[in-house]
C-alpha cells in the first residue's frame, strides 16, 4: 500500500524523533490500515506540525483519520468520533500493536536479527531467526518455539516485502483458532 510509505515518510516530521524499527512499523501499518484504506483508494495526507499529528483522508469514502505521535507510541484515531482504532507502542526491545482483537508484540534483537511474534491473548510465542543460507535462490529461515526443536522453512521472498511475508506467516500460525492450536503448532515442528 503506497499510503504506508507516505505515512512512514511524513511521521519523521513529527516530534519526538525516536527510532522505530521501520520494517516492523511498516508491517503493523500495512496490516492495520487495510481495514480503512483499499489499495485503489485515493487519499490525502496532511502534516499538522502545530498539533503534531498527521491527517489522513480517504477521498474514496470521505473518512478522516489522525495519526498522533507521542513518546514511544502512535495512535490511529477516527477524526469524527475521536475513537482510537489502533495503537502502536514502541520501546527499545519490543514494538506492539494493540487493537480491538488482541495485542501483537514483535520483540527484536538487532544484533543477530531475531524476531519473536507474541499473541498476548493465548501466550503463544514463535521466534524467527534468519540463517543466512540461500538454496535455489530462496531465503531459508529457522522457525522455532521455545520448548521445541527448530524446523527450516523455505519462503520465496523479495527484499521489498520479506519481513511482511515472514510476520504474516508467523501471525497466521500464532492466530489460528484456539481449538487445536497447540496440536497444530507442535505439528509445525
Coordinates of N, CA and C in Angstrom, one line a residue:
X1 N 0.8 -1.2 0.0 CA 0.0 0.0 0.0 C 0.9 1.2 0.0
X2 N 0.7 2.1 -1.0 CA 1.5 3.3 -1.1 C 1.3 4.2 0.1
X3 N 0.1 4.2 0.7 CA -0.2 5.1 1.8 C 0.7 4.8 3.0
X4 N 1.1 3.6 3.2 CA 2.0 3.2 4.3 C 3.4 3.9 4.1
X5 N 3.9 3.9 2.9 CA 5.2 4.5 2.7 C 5.1 6.0 2.9
X6 N 4.0 6.6 2.5 CA 3.8 8.1 2.7 C 3.7 8.4 4.2
X7 N 3.0 7.6 4.9 CA 2.8 7.8 6.3 C 4.2 7.7 7.0
X8 N 4.9 6.6 6.7 CA 6.2 6.5 7.3 C 7.2 7.7 7.0
X9 N 7.1 8.2 5.8 CA 7.9 9.3 5.5 C 7.5 10.6 6.2
X10 N 6.2 10.8 6.3 CA 5.7 12.0 7.0 C 5.8 11.9 8.5
X11 N 5.8 10.8 9.1 CA 6.0 10.6 10.5 C 7.3 11.2 11.0
X12 N 8.3 11.2 10.2 CA 9.6 11.7 10.6 C 9.6 13.2 10.9
X13 N 8.6 13.9 10.4 CA 8.5 15.3 10.6 C 7.9 15.6 12.0
X14 N 7.3 14.6 12.6 CA 6.6 14.9 13.9 C 7.6 14.6 15.1
X15 N 7.3 15.2 16.2 CA 8.1 15.0 17.4 C 7.4 13.9 18.2
X16 N 8.1 13.2 19.1 CA 9.6 13.3 19.2 C 10.3 12.5 18.1
X17 N 11.5 12.8 17.9 CA 12.3 12.0 17.0 C 12.9 10.8 17.7
X18 N 12.4 9.6 17.4 CA 12.8 8.4 18.1 C 12.9 7.3 17.1
X19 N 13.6 6.2 17.4 CA 13.8 5.1 16.5 C 12.7 4.1 16.6
X20 N 12.1 3.8 15.5 CA 11.2 2.7 15.4 C 11.8 1.7 14.3
X21 N 11.7 0.4 14.6 CA 12.1 -0.5 13.5 C 11.2 -0.3 12.3
X22 N 11.7 0.2 11.2 CA 10.8 0.6 10.1 C 10.1 -0.6 9.5
X23 N 10.8 -1.8 9.5 CA 10.1 -3.0 8.9 C 9.0 -3.4 9.7
X24 N 9.1 -3.4 11.0 CA 8.0 -3.8 11.9 C 6.9 -2.8 11.9
X25 N 7.3 -1.5 11.9 CA 6.2 -0.5 11.9 C 5.5 -0.5 10.6
X26 N 6.2 -0.8 9.5 CA 5.6 -0.9 8.2 C 4.6 -2.1 8.2
X27 N 5.0 -3.2 8.8 CA 4.1 -4.4 8.8 C 2.9 -4.1 9.6
X28 N 3.0 -3.5 10.8 CA 1.8 -3.1 11.6 C 0.9 -2.2 10.9
X29 N 1.5 -1.2 10.2 CA 0.6 -0.2 9.5 C -0.1 -0.9 8.3
X30 N 0.7 -1.7 7.5 CA 0.0 -2.4 6.4 C -1.1 -3.3 6.8
X31 N -0.9 -4.0 7.9 CA -2.0 -5.0 8.3 C -3.1 -4.2 9.0
X32 N -2.9 -3.1 9.6 CA -4.0 -2.3 10.2 C -4.7 -1.3 9.3
X33 N -3.9 -0.7 8.5 CA -4.6 0.3 7.6 C -5.4 -0.3 6.5
X34 N -5.2 -1.6 6.2 CA -6.0 -2.2 5.2 C -7.5 -2.3 5.6
X35 N -7.8 -2.2 6.9 CA -9.2 -2.1 7.3 C -9.9 -0.8 7.0
X36 N -9.1 0.2 6.7 CA -9.6 1.6 6.5 C -9.3 2.2 5.1
X37 N -8.3 1.6 4.4 CA -7.9 2.0 3.0 C -7.7 0.8 2.1
X38 N -8.4 0.8 1.0 CA -8.2 -0.2 0.0 C -7.0 0.2 -0.9
X39 N -6.4 -0.7 -1.6 CA -5.3 -0.4 -2.4 C -5.6 0.7 -3.5
X40 N -6.8 0.6 -4.0 CA -7.1 1.6 -5.1 C -7.7 2.9 -4.6
X41 N -7.9 3.0 -3.3 CA -8.5 4.3 -2.7 C -7.5 5.5 -2.9
X42 N -8.2 6.6 -3.2 CA -7.4 7.8 -3.3 C -7.3 8.4 -1.9
X43 N -6.2 9.0 -1.5 CA -6.1 9.5 -0.2 C -5.3 10.8 -0.2
X44 N -5.3 11.5 0.9 CA -4.6 12.7 1.1 C -4.0 12.7 2.5
X45 N -2.8 13.1 2.7 CA -2.1 13.1 4.0 C -1.6 14.5 4.2
X46 N -2.0 15.1 5.3 CA -1.5 16.5 5.7 C -0.8 16.4 7.0
X47 N 0.4 17.1 7.0 CA 1.2 17.1 8.3 C 0.7 18.4 9.0
X48 N 0.2 18.1 10.2 CA -0.2 19.2 11.1 C 0.9 19.4 12.1
X49 N 1.9 20.3 11.8 CA 3.1 20.5 12.7 C 2.6 21.1 14.0
X50 N 1.7 22.0 14.0 CA 1.3 22.7 15.2 C 0.8 21.7 16.3
X51 N -0.1 20.8 15.8 CA -0.7 19.9 16.8 C 0.0 18.5 16.8
X52 N 1.1 18.4 16.0 CA 1.9 17.2 16.0 C 1.1 15.9 15.6
X53 N 0.4 16.0 14.5 CA -0.2 14.7 14.0 C -0.4 14.8 12.5
X54 N -0.6 13.6 11.9 CA -1.0 13.5 10.5 C -2.5 13.4 10.3
X55 N -3.0 14.1 9.3 CA -4.4 14.0 9.0 C -4.5 13.1 7.7
X56 N -5.2 12.0 7.8 CA -5.3 11.1 6.6 C -6.8 11.2 6.2
X57 N -7.0 11.4 4.9 CA -8.4 11.5 4.4 C -8.5 10.4 3.3
X58 N -9.4 9.5 3.4 CA -9.7 8.6 2.4 C -10.7 9.3 1.4
X59 N -10.2 9.7 0.3 CA -11.0 10.5 -0.6 C -12.1 9.7 -1.3
X60 N -11.9 8.4 -1.3 CA -12.9 7.5 -1.9 C -14.1 7.4 -1.0
X61 N -13.9 7.3 0.3 CA -15.0 7.1 1.2 C -15.3 8.3 2.1
X62 N -14.5 9.3 1.9 CA -14.6 10.6 2.7 C -14.5 10.4 4.2
X63 N -13.8 9.3 4.6 CA -13.5 9.1 6.0 C -12.2 9.9 6.4
X64 N -12.2 10.4 7.6 CA -11.0 11.2 8.0 C -10.4 10.5 9.3
X65 N -9.1 10.5 9.3 CA -8.3 9.8 10.4 C -7.2 10.7 10.9
X66 N -6.7 10.5 12.1 CA -5.5 11.1 12.6 C -4.5 10.1 13.0
X67 N -3.2 10.4 12.8 CA -2.1 9.6 13.5 C -1.4 10.5 14.4
X68 N -1.6 10.3 15.7 CA -0.9 11.1 16.7 C 0.4 10.5 17.1
X69 N 1.5 11.2 17.1 CA 2.8 10.7 17.5 C 3.0 11.2 18.9
X70 N 3.2 10.3 19.9 CA 3.6 10.7 21.2 C 4.9 10.0 21.6
X71 N 5.4 10.2 22.8 CA 6.6 9.5 23.1 C 6.3 8.0 23.2
X72 N 7.1 7.2 22.4 CA 7.0 5.8 22.3 C 5.7 5.2 21.9
X73 N 4.8 6.0 21.2 CA 3.6 5.4 20.7 C 3.0 6.2 19.5
X74 N 2.1 5.5 18.8 CA 1.4 6.1 17.7 C -0.1 5.8 17.9
X75 N -1.0 6.7 17.8 CA -2.4 6.4 17.9 C -3.1 6.7 16.5
X76 N -3.9 5.7 16.0 CA -4.6 5.9 14.8 C -6.1 6.2 15.2
X77 N -6.6 7.4 14.9 CA -7.9 7.8 15.5 C -8.9 8.2 14.4
X78 N -10.1 7.8 14.6 CA -11.2 8.3 13.8 C -11.4 9.8 14.1
X79 N -11.3 10.6 13.1 CA -11.3 12.1 13.4 C -12.7 12.5 13.9
X80 N -13.7 11.9 13.4 CA -15.1 12.4 13.7 C -15.5 11.9 15.1
X81 N -15.1 10.7 15.5 CA -15.6 10.2 16.8 C -14.5 10.3 17.9
X82 N -13.3 10.6 17.5 CA -12.1 10.6 18.5 C -11.8 9.2 19.0
X83 N -12.4 8.1 18.4 CA -12.1 6.8 18.8 C -10.7 6.3 18.4
X84 N -9.9 5.8 19.3 CA -8.6 5.2 18.9 C -8.9 3.8 18.3
X85 N -8.6 3.7 17.0 CA -8.8 2.5 16.3 C -7.7 1.4 16.5
X86 N -6.5 1.9 16.5 CA -5.4 1.0 17.0 C -4.3 1.9 17.5
X87 N -3.4 1.2 18.2 CA -2.3 1.9 19.0 C -1.1 1.1 18.8
X88 N 0.0 1.8 18.4 CA 1.3 1.1 18.3 C 2.2 1.6 19.4
X89 N 2.8 0.7 20.2 CA 3.7 1.1 21.3 C 5.1 0.7 20.9
X90 N 6.1 1.5 21.3 CA 7.5 1.2 20.9 C 8.4 1.4 22.1
X91 N 9.2 0.4 22.3 CA 10.3 0.6 23.3 C 11.6 0.0 22.7
X92 N 12.6 -0.1 23.5 CA 13.9 -0.5 22.9 C 13.9 -1.9 22.4
X93 N 13.1 -2.8 23.0 CA 13.2 -4.2 22.6 C 11.9 -4.7 21.9
X94 N 10.8 -4.0 22.0 CA 9.5 -4.5 21.5 C 8.7 -3.4 20.8
X95 N 8.1 -3.8 19.7 CA 7.0 -3.0 19.1 C 5.7 -3.8 19.2
X96 N 4.7 -3.1 19.7 CA 3.4 -3.8 20.0 C 2.3 -3.1 19.2
X97 N 1.4 -3.9 18.7 CA 0.1 -3.3 18.1 C -1.0 -3.7 19.0
X98 N -1.8 -2.7 19.4 CA -3.0 -3.0 20.3 C -4.2 -2.6 19.5
X99 N -5.1 -3.5 19.2 CA -6.3 -3.2 18.6 C -7.5 -3.9 19.3
X100 N -8.7 -3.9 18.7 CA -9.8 -4.4 19.4 C -9.7 -5.9 19.6
X101 N -9.0 -6.6 18.7 CA -9.0 -8.1 18.7 C -8.0 -8.6 19.7
X102 N -6.8 -8.1 19.7 CA -5.7 -8.7 20.6 C -4.5 -7.7 20.6
X103 N -3.5 -8.2 21.2 CA -2.2 -7.5 21.3 C -1.2 -8.3 20.6
X104 N -0.5 -7.8 19.6 CA 0.6 -8.5 19.0 C 1.9 -7.8 19.3
X105 N 2.9 -8.5 19.8 CA 4.2 -8.0 20.1 C 5.2 -8.6 19.1
X106 N 6.1 -7.8 18.6 CA 7.2 -8.3 17.9 C 8.5 -7.8 18.7
X107 N 9.2 -8.8 19.3 CA 10.3 -8.5 20.1 C 11.6 -8.7 19.2
X108 N 12.5 -7.8 19.2 CA 13.6 -7.9 18.3 C 15.0 -7.8 19.0
X109 N 15.9 -8.5 18.4 CA 17.3 -8.4 18.9 C 18.1 -8.1 17.6
X110 N 18.4 -6.8 17.5 CA 19.0 -6.3 16.3 C 20.4 -6.9 15.9
X111 N 21.1 -7.4 16.9 CA 22.5 -7.9 16.7 C 22.4 -9.1 15.7
X112 N 21.6 -10.0 16.0 CA 21.6 -11.2 15.1 C 20.2 -11.4 14.4
X113 N 19.5 -10.3 14.3 CA 18.2 -10.2 13.6 C 17.3 -11.3 14.0
X114 N 16.9 -11.4 15.2 CA 16.0 -12.4 15.7 C 14.7 -11.6 16.1
X115 N 13.6 -12.1 15.6 CA 12.3 -11.5 15.9 C 11.3 -12.6 16.5
X116 N 10.6 -12.2 17.5 CA 9.6 -13.1 18.0 C 8.2 -12.4 17.9
X117 N 7.2 -13.1 17.5 CA 5.9 -12.6 17.5 C 5.1 -13.2 18.6
X118 N 4.4 -12.4 19.4 CA 3.7 -12.9 20.6 C 2.3 -12.5 20.5
X119 N 1.4 -13.4 20.7 CA 0.0 -13.1 20.8 C -0.4 -13.1 22.2
X120 N -0.7 -12.0 22.9 CA -0.9 -12.0 24.3 C -2.2 -12.7 24.7
X121 N -3.1 -12.9 23.7 CA -4.4 -13.5 24.1 C -4.2 -14.9 24.6
X122 N -3.4 -15.7 23.9 CA -3.2 -17.1 24.4 C -1.7 -17.4 24.7
X123 N -0.8 -16.4 24.6 CA 0.5 -16.6 25.1 C 1.4 -17.4 24.2
X124 N 1.0 -17.8 23.0 CA 1.8 -18.5 22.0 C 3.0 -17.6 21.6
X125 N 4.2 -18.2 21.5 CA 5.3 -17.4 21.0 C 6.0 -18.2 19.9
X126 N 6.3 -17.6 18.8 CA 7.1 -18.1 17.8 C 8.3 -17.2 17.5
X127 N 9.4 -17.8 17.2 CA 10.6 -17.0 17.0 C 11.1 -17.2 15.6
X128 N 11.6 -16.2 15.0 CA 12.2 -16.3 13.7 C 13.6 -15.8 13.7
X129 N 14.5 -16.6 13.2 CA 15.9 -16.1 13.1 C 16.4 -16.5 11.7
X130 N 17.0 -15.5 11.0 CA 17.5 -15.7 9.7 C 18.8 -16.5 9.7
X131 N 18.8 -17.5 8.9 CA 20.0 -18.4 8.9 C 21.1 -17.9 8.0
X132 N 20.8 -17.0 7.1 CA 21.8 -16.5 6.1 C 22.2 -17.6 5.2
X133 N 21.3 -18.5 4.8 CA 21.6 -19.6 3.9 C 20.7 -19.4 2.7
X134 N 21.3 -19.5 1.5 CA 20.5 -19.4 0.3 C 20.6 -20.7 -0.5
X135 N 19.5 -21.3 -0.8 CA 19.5 -22.5 -1.6 C 18.4 -22.3 -2.7
X136 N 18.8 -22.5 -3.9 CA 17.9 -22.4 -5.1 C 17.2 -21.0 -5.1
X137 N 18.0 -20.0 -4.9 CA 17.5 -18.6 -5.0 C 16.4 -18.3 -4.0
X138 N 16.3 -19.1 -2.9 CA 15.3 -18.8 -1.9 C 16.0 -18.5 -0.6
X139 N 15.4 -17.7 0.3 CA 15.9 -17.5 1.6 C 15.3 -18.6 2.5
X140 N 16.1 -19.1 3.4 CA 15.6 -20.1 4.3 C 15.7 -19.5 5.8
X141 N 14.7 -19.9 6.5 CA 14.6 -19.4 7.9 C 14.4 -20.5 8.9
X142 N 14.8 -20.2 10.1 CA 14.6 -21.2 11.2 C 13.4 -20.7 12.0
X143 N 12.4 -21.6 12.1 CA 11.2 -21.2 12.9 C 11.3 -22.1 14.2
X144 N 11.1 -21.6 15.3 CA 11.2 -22.4 16.5 C 10.3 -21.9 17.6
X145 N 9.9 -22.8 18.4 CA 9.1 -22.5 19.6 C 10.1 -22.7 20.8
X146 N 9.9 -22.0 21.9 CA 10.9 -22.1 23.0 C 11.3 -23.5 23.4
X147 N 10.2 -24.4 23.5 CA 10.5 -25.7 24.0 C 10.7 -26.8 22.9
X148 N 10.6 -26.4 21.6 CA 10.7 -27.4 20.6 C 11.9 -27.2 19.7
X149 N 12.2 -28.3 19.0 CA 13.4 -28.2 18.1 C 13.0 -27.4 16.9
X150 N 14.0 -26.9 16.2 CA 13.7 -26.0 15.1 C 13.4 -26.7 13.8
X151 N 12.8 -26.0 12.9 CA 12.4 -26.5 11.6 C 12.8 -25.5 10.6
X152 N 13.4 -25.9 9.5 CA 13.8 -25.0 8.4 C 12.6 -24.8 7.5
X153 N 12.2 -23.6 7.2 CA 11.1 -23.3 6.3 C 11.6 -22.5 5.2
X154 N 11.3 -22.8 3.9 CA 11.7 -22.0 2.8 C 10.5 -21.1 2.3
X155 N 10.8 -19.9 2.1 CA 9.8 -18.9 1.7 C 10.4 -18.2 0.5
X156 N 9.7 -18.1 -0.6 CA 10.1 -17.3 -1.8 C 9.9 -15.8 -1.4
X157 N 10.9 -15.1 -1.3 CA 10.8 -13.7 -0.8 C 11.5 -12.7 -1.7
X158 N 11.0 -11.5 -1.7 CA 11.7 -10.4 -2.3 C 12.1 -9.5 -1.2
X159 N 13.2 -8.7 -1.4 CA 13.6 -7.8 -0.3 C 12.5 -6.8 0.1
X160 N 11.7 -6.4 -0.9 CA 10.7 -5.4 -0.6 C 9.7 -5.8 0.5
X161 N 9.3 -7.1 0.4 CA 8.2 -7.5 1.4 C 8.6 -8.7 2.2
X162 N 9.9 -8.9 2.4 CA 10.4 -10.0 3.1 C 9.8 -10.1 4.5
X163 N 10.0 -9.0 5.3 CA 9.5 -9.0 6.6 C 8.0 -9.1 6.7
X164 N 7.3 -8.5 5.8 CA 5.9 -8.6 5.9 C 5.4 -10.0 5.7
X165 N 6.0 -10.7 4.7 CA 5.7 -12.1 4.5 C 6.0 -13.0 5.7
X166 N 7.1 -12.7 6.2 CA 7.6 -13.5 7.4 C 6.6 -13.3 8.6
X167 N 6.3 -12.1 8.9 CA 5.5 -11.8 10.0 C 4.1 -12.3 9.8
X168 N 3.6 -12.1 8.5 CA 2.2 -12.6 8.2 C 2.2 -14.2 8.4
X169 N 3.3 -14.8 7.9 CA 3.3 -16.3 8.1 C 3.3 -16.7 9.5
X170 N 4.1 -16.0 10.3 CA 4.1 -16.3 11.8 C 2.8 -15.9 12.4
X171 N 2.3 -14.8 12.0 CA 1.0 -14.3 12.6 C -0.1 -15.3 12.3
X172 N -0.2 -15.9 11.1 CA -1.2 -16.9 10.8 C -1.0 -18.1 11.6
X173 N 0.2 -18.5 11.9 CA 0.5 -19.7 12.7 C 0.1 -19.4 14.2
X174 N 0.3 -18.2 14.7 CA 0.0 -17.9 16.1 C -1.5 -17.7 16.3
X175 N -2.2 -17.0 15.3 CA -3.5 -16.6 15.5 C -4.6 -17.6 14.9
X176 N -4.2 -18.9 14.9 CA -5.2 -19.9 14.4 C -6.2 -20.0 15.5
X177 N -7.4 -20.7 15.1 CA -8.4 -20.9 16.1 C -7.9 -21.6 17.4
X178 N -8.4 -21.2 18.5 CA -7.8 -21.7 19.8 C -8.0 -23.3 19.9
X179 N -9.0 -23.8 19.3 CA -9.3 -25.2 19.3 C -8.2 -25.9 18.4
X180 N -7.4 -26.7 19.1 CA -6.3 -27.4 18.4 C -5.1 -26.6 18.0
X181 N -5.0 -25.4 18.6 CA -3.8 -24.6 18.3 C -2.5 -25.3 18.7
X182 N -2.5 -25.8 19.9 CA -1.3 -26.4 20.5 C -0.9 -27.6 19.6
X183 N -1.9 -28.4 19.2 CA -1.5 -29.6 18.3 C -1.0 -29.1 17.0
X184 N -1.6 -28.1 16.4 CA -1.1 -27.6 15.1 C 0.3 -27.0 15.2
X185 N 0.5 -26.3 16.3 CA 1.9 -25.7 16.5 C 2.9 -26.8 16.7
X186 N 2.6 -27.8 17.4 CA 3.5 -28.9 17.6 C 3.8 -29.6 16.2
X187 N 2.7 -29.7 15.4 CA 2.9 -30.3 14.0 C 3.8 -29.4 13.1
X188 N 4.0 -28.2 13.4 CA 4.9 -27.3 12.6 C 6.3 -27.8 12.7
X189 N 6.6 -28.4 13.9 CA 8.0 -28.7 14.1 C 8.1 -30.2 14.1

